[in-house]
Coordinates of N, CA, C and O in Angstrom, one line a residue:
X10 N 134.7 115.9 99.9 CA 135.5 115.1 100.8 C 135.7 113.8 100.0 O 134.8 113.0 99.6
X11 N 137.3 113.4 99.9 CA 137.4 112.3 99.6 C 137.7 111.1 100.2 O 138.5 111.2 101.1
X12 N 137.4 110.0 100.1 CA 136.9 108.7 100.9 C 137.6 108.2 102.0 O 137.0 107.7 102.9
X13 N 139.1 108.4 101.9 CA 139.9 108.3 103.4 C 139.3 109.5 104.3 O 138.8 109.2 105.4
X14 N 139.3 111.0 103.6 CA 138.3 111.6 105.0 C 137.4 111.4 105.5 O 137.2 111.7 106.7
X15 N 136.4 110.7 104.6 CA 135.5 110.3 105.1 C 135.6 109.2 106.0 O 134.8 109.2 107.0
X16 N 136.2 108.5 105.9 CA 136.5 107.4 106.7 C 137.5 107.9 107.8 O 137.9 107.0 108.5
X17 N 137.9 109.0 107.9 CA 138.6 109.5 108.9 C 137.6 110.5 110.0 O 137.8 110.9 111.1
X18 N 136.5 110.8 109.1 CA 135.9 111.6 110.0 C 134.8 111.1 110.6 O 134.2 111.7 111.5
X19 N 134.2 109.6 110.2 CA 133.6 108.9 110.6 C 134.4 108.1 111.6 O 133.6 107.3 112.1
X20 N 135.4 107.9 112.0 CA 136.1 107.1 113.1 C 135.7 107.8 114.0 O 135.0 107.4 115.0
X21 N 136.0 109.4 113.9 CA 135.7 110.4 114.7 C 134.4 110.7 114.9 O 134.2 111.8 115.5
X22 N 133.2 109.8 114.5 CA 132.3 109.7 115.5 C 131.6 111.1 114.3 O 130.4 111.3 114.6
X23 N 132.0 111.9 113.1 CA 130.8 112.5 112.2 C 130.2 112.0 111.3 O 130.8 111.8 110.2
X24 N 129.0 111.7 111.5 CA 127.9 111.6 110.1 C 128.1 111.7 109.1 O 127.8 110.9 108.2
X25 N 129.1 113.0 109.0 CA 129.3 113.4 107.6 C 129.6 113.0 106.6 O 129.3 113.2 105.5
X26 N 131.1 111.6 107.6 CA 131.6 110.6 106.5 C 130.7 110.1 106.3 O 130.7 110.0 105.1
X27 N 129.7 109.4 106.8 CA 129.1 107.9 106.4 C 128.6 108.4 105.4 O 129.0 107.8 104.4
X28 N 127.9 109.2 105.2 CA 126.8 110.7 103.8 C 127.9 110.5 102.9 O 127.6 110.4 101.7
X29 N 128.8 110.4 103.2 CA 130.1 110.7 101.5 C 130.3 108.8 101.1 O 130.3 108.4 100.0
X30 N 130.3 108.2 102.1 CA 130.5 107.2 101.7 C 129.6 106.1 101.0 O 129.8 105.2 100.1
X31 N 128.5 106.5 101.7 CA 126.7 106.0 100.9 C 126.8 107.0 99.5 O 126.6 106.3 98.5
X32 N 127.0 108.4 99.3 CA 126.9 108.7 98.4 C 128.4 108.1 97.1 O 128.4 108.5 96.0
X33 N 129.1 107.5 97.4 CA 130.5 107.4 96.4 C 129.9 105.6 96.1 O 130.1 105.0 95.1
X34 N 129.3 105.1 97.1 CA 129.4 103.7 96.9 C 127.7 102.9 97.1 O 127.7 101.7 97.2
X35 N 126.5 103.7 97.2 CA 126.1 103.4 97.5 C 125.1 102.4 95.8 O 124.8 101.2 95.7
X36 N 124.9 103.3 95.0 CA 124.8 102.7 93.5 C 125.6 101.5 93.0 O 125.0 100.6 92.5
X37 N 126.7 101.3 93.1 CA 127.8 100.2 92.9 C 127.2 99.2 94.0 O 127.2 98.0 93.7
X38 N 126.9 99.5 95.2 CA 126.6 98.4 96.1 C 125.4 97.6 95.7 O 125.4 96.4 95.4
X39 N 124.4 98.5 95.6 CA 122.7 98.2 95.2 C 123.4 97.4 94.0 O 123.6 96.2 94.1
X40 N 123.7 98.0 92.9 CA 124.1 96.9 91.6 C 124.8 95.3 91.8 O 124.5 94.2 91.3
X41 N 125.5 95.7 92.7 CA 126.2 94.4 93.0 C 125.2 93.4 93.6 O 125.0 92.2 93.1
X42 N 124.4 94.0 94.6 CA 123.3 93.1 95.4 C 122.7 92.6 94.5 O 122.8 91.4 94.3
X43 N 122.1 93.4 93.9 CA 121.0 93.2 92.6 C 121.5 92.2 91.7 O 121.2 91.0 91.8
X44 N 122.1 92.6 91.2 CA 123.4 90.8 90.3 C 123.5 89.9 91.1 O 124.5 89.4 90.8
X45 N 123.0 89.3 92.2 CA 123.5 88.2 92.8 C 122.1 88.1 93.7 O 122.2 87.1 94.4
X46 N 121.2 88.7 93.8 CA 119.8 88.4 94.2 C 118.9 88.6 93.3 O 117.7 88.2 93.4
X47 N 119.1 89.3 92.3 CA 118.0 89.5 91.3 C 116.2 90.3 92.3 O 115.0 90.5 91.8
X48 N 116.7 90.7 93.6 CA 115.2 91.2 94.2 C 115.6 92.3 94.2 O 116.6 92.5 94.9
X49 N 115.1 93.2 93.5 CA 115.9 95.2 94.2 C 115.3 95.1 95.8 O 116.2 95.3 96.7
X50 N 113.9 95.0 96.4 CA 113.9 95.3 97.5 C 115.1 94.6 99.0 O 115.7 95.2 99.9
X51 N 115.2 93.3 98.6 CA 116.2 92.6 99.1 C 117.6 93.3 99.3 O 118.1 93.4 100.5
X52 N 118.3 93.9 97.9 CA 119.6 94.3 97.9 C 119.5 95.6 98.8 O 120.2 95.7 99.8
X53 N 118.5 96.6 98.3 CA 117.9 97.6 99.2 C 118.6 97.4 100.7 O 119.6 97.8 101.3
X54 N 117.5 96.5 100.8 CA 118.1 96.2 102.4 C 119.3 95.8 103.0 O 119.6 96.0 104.1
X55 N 120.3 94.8 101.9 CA 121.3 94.3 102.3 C 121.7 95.7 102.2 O 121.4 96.2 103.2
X56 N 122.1 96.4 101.6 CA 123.2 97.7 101.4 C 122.8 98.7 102.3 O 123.6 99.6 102.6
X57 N 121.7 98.6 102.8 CA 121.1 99.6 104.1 C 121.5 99.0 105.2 O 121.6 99.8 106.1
X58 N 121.9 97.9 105.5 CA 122.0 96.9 106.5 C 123.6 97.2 106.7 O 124.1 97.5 107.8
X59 N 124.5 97.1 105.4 CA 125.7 97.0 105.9 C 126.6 98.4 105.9 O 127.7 98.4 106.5
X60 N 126.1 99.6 105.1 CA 126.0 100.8 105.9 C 126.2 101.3 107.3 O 127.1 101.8 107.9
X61 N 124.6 100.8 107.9 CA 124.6 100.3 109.3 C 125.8 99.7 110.1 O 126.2 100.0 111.3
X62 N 126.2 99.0 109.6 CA 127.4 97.7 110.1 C 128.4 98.9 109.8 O 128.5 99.2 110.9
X63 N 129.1 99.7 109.1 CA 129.6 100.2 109.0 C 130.0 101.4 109.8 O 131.2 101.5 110.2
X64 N 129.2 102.3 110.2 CA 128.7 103.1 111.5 C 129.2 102.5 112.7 O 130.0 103.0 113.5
X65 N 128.6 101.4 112.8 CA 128.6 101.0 114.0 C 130.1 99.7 114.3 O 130.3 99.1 115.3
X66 N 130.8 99.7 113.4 CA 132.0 99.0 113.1 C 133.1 99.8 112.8 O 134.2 99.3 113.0
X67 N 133.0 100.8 112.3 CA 134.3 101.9 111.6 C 135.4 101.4 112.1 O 136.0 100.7 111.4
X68 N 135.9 101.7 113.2 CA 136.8 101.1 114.5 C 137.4 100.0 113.8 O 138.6 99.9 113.9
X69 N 136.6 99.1 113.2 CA 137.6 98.0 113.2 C 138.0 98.0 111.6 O 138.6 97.0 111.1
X70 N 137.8 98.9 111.0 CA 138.4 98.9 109.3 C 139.9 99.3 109.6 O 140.4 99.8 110.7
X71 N 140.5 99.1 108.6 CA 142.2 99.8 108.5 C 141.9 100.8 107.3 O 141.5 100.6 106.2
X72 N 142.1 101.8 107.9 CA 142.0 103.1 106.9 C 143.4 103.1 106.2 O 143.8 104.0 105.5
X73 N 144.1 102.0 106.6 CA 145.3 102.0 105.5 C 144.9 101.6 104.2 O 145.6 101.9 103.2
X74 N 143.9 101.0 104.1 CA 143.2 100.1 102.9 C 142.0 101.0 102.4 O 141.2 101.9 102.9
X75 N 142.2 100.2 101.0 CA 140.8 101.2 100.1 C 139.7 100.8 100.8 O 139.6 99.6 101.0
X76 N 138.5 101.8 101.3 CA 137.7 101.4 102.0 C 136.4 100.5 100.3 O 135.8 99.4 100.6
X77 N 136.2 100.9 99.3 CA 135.2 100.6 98.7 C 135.2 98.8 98.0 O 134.4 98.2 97.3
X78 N 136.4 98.4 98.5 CA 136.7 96.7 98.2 C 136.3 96.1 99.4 O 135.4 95.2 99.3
X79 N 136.9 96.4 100.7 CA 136.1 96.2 101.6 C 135.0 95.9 101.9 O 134.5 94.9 102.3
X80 N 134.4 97.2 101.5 CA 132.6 97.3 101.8 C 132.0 96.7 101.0 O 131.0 96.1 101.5
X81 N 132.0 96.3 99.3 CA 131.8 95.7 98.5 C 131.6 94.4 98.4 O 130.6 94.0 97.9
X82 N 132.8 93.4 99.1 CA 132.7 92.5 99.6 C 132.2 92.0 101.0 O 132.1 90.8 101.3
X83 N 132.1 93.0 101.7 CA 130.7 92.8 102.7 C 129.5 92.8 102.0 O 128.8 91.7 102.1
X84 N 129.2 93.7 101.3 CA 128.1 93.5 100.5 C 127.2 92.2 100.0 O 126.1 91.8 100.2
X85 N 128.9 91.5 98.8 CA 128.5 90.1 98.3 C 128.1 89.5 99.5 O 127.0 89.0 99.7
X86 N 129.0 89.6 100.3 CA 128.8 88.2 101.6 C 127.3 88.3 101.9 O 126.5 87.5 101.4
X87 N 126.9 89.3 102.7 CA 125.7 89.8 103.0 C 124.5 89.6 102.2 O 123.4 89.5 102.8
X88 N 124.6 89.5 100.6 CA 123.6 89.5 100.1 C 123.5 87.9 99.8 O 122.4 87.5 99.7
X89 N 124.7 87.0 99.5 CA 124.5 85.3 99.7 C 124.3 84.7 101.4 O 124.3 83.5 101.8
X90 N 124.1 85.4 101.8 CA 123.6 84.7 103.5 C 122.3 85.7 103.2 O 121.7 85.4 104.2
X91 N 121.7 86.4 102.7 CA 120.3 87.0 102.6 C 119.6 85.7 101.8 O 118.8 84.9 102.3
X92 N 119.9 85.5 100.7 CA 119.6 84.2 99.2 C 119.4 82.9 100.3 O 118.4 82.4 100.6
X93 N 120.7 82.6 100.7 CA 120.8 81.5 101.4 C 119.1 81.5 102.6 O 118.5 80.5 102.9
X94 N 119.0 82.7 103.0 CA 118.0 82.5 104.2 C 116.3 82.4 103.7 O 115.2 82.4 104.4
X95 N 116.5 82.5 102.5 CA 115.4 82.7 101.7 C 115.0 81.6 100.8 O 115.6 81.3 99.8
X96 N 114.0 80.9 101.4 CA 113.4 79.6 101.1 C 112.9 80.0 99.4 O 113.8 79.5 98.7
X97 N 112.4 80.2 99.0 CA 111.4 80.4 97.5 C 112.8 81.3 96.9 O 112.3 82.4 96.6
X98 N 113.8 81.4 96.7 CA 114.3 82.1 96.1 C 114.2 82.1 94.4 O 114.3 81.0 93.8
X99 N 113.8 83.3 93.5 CA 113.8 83.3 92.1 C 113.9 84.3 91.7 O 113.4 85.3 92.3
X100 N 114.5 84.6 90.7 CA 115.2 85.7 89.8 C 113.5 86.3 89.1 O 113.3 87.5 89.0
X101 N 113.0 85.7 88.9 CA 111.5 86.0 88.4 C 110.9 86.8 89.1 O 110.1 87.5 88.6
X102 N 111.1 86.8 90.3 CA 110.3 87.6 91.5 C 110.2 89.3 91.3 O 109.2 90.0 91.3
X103 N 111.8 89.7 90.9 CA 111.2 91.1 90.6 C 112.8 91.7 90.0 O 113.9 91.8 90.6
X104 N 112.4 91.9 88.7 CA 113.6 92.2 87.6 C 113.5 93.8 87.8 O 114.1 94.3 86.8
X105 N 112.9 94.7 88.5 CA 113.3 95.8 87.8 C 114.3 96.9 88.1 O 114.5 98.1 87.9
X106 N 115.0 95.9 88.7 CA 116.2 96.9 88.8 C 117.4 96.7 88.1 O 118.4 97.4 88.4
X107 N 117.4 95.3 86.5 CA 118.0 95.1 85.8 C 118.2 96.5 84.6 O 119.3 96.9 84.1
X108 N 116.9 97.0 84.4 CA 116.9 98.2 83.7 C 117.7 99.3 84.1 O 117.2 100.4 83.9
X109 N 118.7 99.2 84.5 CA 119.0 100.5 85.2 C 120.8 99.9 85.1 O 121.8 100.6 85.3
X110 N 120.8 98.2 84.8 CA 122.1 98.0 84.1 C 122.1 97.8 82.8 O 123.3 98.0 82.3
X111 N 121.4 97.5 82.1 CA 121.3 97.4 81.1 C 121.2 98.6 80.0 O 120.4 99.5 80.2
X112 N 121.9 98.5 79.0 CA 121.3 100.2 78.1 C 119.7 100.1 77.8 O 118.9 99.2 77.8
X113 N 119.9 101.6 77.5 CA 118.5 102.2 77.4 C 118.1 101.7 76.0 O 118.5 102.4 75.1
X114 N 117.4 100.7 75.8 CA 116.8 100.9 74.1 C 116.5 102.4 73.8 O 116.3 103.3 74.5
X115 N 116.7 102.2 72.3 CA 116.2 103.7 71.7 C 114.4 103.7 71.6 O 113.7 102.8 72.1
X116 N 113.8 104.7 70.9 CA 112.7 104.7 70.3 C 112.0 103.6 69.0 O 110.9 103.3 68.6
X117 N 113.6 103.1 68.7 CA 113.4 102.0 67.3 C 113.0 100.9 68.0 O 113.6 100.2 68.8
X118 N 111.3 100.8 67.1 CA 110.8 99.0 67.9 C 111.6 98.3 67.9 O 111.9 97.9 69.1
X119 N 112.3 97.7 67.0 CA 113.3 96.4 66.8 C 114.6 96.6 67.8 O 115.4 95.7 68.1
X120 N 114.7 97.7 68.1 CA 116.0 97.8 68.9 C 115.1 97.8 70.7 O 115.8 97.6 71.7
X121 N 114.1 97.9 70.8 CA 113.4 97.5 72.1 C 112.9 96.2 72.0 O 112.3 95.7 73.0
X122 N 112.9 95.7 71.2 CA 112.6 94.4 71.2 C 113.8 93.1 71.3 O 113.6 92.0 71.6
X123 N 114.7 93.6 70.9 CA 116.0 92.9 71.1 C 117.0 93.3 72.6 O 118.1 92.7 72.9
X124 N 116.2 94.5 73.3 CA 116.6 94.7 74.7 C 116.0 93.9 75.7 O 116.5 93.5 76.7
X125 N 114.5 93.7 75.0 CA 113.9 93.0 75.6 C 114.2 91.6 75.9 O 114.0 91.1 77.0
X126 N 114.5 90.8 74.8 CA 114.8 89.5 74.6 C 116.3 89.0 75.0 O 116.8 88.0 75.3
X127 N 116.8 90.6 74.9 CA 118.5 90.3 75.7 C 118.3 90.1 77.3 O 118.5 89.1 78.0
X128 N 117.9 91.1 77.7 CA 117.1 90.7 79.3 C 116.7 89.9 79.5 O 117.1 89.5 80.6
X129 N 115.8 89.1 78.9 CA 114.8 87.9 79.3 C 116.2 86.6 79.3 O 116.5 86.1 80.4
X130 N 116.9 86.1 78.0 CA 118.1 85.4 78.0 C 118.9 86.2 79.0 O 119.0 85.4 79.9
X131 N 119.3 87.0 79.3 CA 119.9 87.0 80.6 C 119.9 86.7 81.8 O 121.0 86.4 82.4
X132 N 118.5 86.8 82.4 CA 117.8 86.5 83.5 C 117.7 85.0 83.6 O 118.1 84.3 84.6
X133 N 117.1 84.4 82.3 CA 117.1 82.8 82.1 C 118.5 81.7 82.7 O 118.9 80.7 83.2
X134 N 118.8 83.0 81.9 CA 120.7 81.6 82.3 C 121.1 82.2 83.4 O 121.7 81.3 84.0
X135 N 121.2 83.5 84.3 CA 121.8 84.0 85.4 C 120.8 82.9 86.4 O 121.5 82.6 87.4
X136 N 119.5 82.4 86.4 CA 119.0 82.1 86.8 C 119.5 80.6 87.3 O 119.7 80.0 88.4
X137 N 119.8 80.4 86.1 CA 120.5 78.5 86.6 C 121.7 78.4 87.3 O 122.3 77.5 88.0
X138 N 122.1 79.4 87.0 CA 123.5 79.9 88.2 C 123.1 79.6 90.0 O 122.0 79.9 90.6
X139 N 124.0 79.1 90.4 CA 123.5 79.3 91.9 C 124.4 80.4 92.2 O 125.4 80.8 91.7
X140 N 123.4 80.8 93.4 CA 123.9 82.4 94.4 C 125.4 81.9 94.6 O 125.8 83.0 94.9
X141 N 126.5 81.0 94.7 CA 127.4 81.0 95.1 C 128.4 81.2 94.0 O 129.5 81.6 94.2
X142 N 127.6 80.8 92.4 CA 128.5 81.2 90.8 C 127.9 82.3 90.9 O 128.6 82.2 89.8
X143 N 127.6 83.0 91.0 CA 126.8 84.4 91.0 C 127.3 85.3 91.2 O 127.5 86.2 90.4
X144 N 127.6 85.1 92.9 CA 128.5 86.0 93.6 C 129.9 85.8 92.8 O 130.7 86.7 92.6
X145 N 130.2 84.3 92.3 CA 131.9 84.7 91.8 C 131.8 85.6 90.6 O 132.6 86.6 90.5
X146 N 130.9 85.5 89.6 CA 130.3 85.9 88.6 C 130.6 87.8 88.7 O 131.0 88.6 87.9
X147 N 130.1 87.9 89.9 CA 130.0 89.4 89.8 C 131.2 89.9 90.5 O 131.7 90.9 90.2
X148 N 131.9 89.1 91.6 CA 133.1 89.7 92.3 C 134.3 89.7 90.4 O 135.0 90.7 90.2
X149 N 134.2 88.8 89.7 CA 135.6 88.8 89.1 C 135.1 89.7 87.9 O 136.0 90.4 87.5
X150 N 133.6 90.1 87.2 CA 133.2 90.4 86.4 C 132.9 92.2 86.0 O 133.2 92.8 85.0
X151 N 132.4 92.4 87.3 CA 131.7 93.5 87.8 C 132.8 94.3 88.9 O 132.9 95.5 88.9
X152 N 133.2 93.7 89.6 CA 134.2 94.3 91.3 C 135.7 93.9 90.2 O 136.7 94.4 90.7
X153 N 135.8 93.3 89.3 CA 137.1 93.1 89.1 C 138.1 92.7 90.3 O 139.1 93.3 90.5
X154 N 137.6 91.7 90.9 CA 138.4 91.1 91.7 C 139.0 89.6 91.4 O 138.3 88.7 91.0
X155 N 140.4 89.6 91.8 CA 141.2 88.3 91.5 C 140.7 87.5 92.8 O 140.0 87.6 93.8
X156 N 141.5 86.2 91.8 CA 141.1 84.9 92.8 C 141.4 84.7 94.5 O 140.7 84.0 95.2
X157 N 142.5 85.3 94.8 CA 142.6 85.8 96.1 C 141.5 86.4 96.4 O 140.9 85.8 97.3
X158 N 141.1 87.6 96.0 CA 140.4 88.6 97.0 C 138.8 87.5 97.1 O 138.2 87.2 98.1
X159 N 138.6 87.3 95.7 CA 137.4 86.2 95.9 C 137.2 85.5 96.9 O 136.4 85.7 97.8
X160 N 138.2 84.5 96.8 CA 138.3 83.5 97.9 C 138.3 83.9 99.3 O 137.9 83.2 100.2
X161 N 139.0 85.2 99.4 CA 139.0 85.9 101.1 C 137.1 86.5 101.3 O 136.3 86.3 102.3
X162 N 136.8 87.2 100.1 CA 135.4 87.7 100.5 C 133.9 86.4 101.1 O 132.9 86.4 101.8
X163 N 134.7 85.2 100.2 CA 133.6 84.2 99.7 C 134.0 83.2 101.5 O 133.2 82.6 102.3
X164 N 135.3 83.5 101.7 CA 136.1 81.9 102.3 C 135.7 80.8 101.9 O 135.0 80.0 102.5
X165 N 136.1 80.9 100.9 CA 136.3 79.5 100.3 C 138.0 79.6 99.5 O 138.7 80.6 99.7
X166 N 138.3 78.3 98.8 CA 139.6 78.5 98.6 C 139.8 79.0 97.4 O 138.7 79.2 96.8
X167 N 140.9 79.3 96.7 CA 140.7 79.7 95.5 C 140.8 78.7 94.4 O 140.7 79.0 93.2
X168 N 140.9 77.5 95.0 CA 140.2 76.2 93.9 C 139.3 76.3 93.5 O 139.1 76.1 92.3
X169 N 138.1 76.7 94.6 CA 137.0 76.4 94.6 C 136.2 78.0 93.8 O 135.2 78.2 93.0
X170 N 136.8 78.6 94.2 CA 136.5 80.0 93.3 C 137.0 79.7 91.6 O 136.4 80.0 90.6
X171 N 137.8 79.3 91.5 CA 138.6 79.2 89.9 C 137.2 78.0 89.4 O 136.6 78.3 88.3
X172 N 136.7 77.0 90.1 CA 135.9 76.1 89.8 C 134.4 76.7 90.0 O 133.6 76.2 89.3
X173 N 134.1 77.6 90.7 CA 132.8 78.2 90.5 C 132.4 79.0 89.0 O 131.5 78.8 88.3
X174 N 133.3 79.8 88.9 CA 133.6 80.4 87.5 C 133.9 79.8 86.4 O 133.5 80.2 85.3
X175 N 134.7 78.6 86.6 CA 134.3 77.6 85.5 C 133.1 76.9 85.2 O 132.4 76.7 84.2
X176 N 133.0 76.7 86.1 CA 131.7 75.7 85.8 C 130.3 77.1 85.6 O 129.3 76.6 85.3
X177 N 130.3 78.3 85.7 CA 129.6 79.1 85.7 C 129.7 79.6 84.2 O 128.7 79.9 83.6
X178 N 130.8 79.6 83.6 CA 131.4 80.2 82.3 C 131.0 79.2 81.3 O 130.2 79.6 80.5
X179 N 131.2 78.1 81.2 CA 130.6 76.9 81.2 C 129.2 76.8 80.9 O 128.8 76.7 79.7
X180 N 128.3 76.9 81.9 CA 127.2 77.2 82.0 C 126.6 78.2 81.1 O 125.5 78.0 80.5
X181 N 127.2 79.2 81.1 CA 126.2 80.5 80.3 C 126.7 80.3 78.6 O 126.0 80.6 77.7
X182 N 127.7 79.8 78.6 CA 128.3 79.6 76.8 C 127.2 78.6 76.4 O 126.8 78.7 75.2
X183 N 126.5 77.6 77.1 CA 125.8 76.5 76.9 C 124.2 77.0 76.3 O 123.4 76.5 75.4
X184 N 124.0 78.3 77.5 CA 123.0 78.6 77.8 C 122.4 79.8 76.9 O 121.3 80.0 76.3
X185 N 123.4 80.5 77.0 CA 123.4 82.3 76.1 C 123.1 82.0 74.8 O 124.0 81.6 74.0
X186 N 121.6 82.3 74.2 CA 121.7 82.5 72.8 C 122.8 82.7 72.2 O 123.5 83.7 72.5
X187 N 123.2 81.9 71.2 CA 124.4 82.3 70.1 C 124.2 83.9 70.0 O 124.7 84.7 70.8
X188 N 123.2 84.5 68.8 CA 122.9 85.7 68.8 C 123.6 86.4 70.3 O 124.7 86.9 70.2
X189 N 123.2 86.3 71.3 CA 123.6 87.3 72.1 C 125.5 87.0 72.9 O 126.0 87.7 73.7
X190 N 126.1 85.8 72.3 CA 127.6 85.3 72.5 C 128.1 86.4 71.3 O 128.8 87.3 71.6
X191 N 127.7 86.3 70.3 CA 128.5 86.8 69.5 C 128.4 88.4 69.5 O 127.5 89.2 69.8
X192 N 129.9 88.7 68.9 CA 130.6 90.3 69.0 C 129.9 91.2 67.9 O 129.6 90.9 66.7
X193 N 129.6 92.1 68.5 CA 129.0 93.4 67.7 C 129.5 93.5 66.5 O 130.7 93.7 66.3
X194 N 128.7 93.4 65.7 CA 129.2 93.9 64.3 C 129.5 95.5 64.1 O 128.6 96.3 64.2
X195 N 131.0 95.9 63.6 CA 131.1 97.2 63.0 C 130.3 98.2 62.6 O 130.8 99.2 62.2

């Protein structure tokens, strides 16, 4: 079943869609959470949460439209009002769902040890980012979304999105090991 049926057969009140739709989008959601809360159990829940909202909302989507940008950016939204409600927020708290974006080191020490140190600088500078460069960070980066759709997911304007991402881009060139800025050698 592909994704308009599913979304056609979940209007109509079957299970079945929501099962195709957690299954086509449910990995891409968790990832997105995960980039912009750095907690796997947190994102967990946002993407279980807005599933739910889904079910219980179908009705009001336009199945004229791709359903997986939609839900996606429910997602971001959902998981920056999760951050926001969360007093101690830290990227330190629990990294292990970065391994699962990141490549697999091989068996070669030196090549797991430079997976390792690429992680660690990644976490470090994603960290000085606030959840609101974050979320721009992964809507234009990861979702491949333009300054419009940003701005409609985030509501904010698209000044203010063009200026999160600057000042975010900014930030990580400052921040990111040289070693890990520069382009793979041949």
């Amino acid at each position: 079943m592909n994704e308009s049926e599913a979304v056609a057969r979940l209007k109509h009140g079957d299970i079945q869609g929501l099962e195709t739709l957690v299954s086509l989008y449910q990995q891409q959601a968790l990832d997105v959470a995960y980039l912009i809360c750095a907690n796997y159990a947190l994102s967990e829940d946002v993407v279980q949460s807005a599933f739910l909202r889904v079910y219980e909302r179908i009705d009001q989507f336009d199945a004229r439209r791709p359903f997986g940008p939609w839900f996606l950016r429910t997602v971001v939204n959902d998981t920056l009002k999760a951050v926001m409600r969360r007093q101690n927020f830290s990227l330190d708290s629990d990294d292990s769902g970065i391994d699962a974006l990141l490549p697999p080191a091989d068996d070669n020490l030196y090549a797991m040890v430079e997976a390792a140190e690429t992680k660690e600088a990644i976490w470090r500078t994603l960290d000085s980012l606030s959840p609101g460069q974050r979320a721009a960070v992964v809507m234009r980066y990861y979702l491949d979304l333009s300054d419009p759709e940003i701005s409609a997911a985030l509501q904010i304007t698209q000044s203010s999105v063009r200026r999160r991402l600057h000042d975010a881009r900014k930030r990580l060139r400052v921040l990111l090991p040289s070693w890990l800025a520069r382009p793979a050698e041949d």
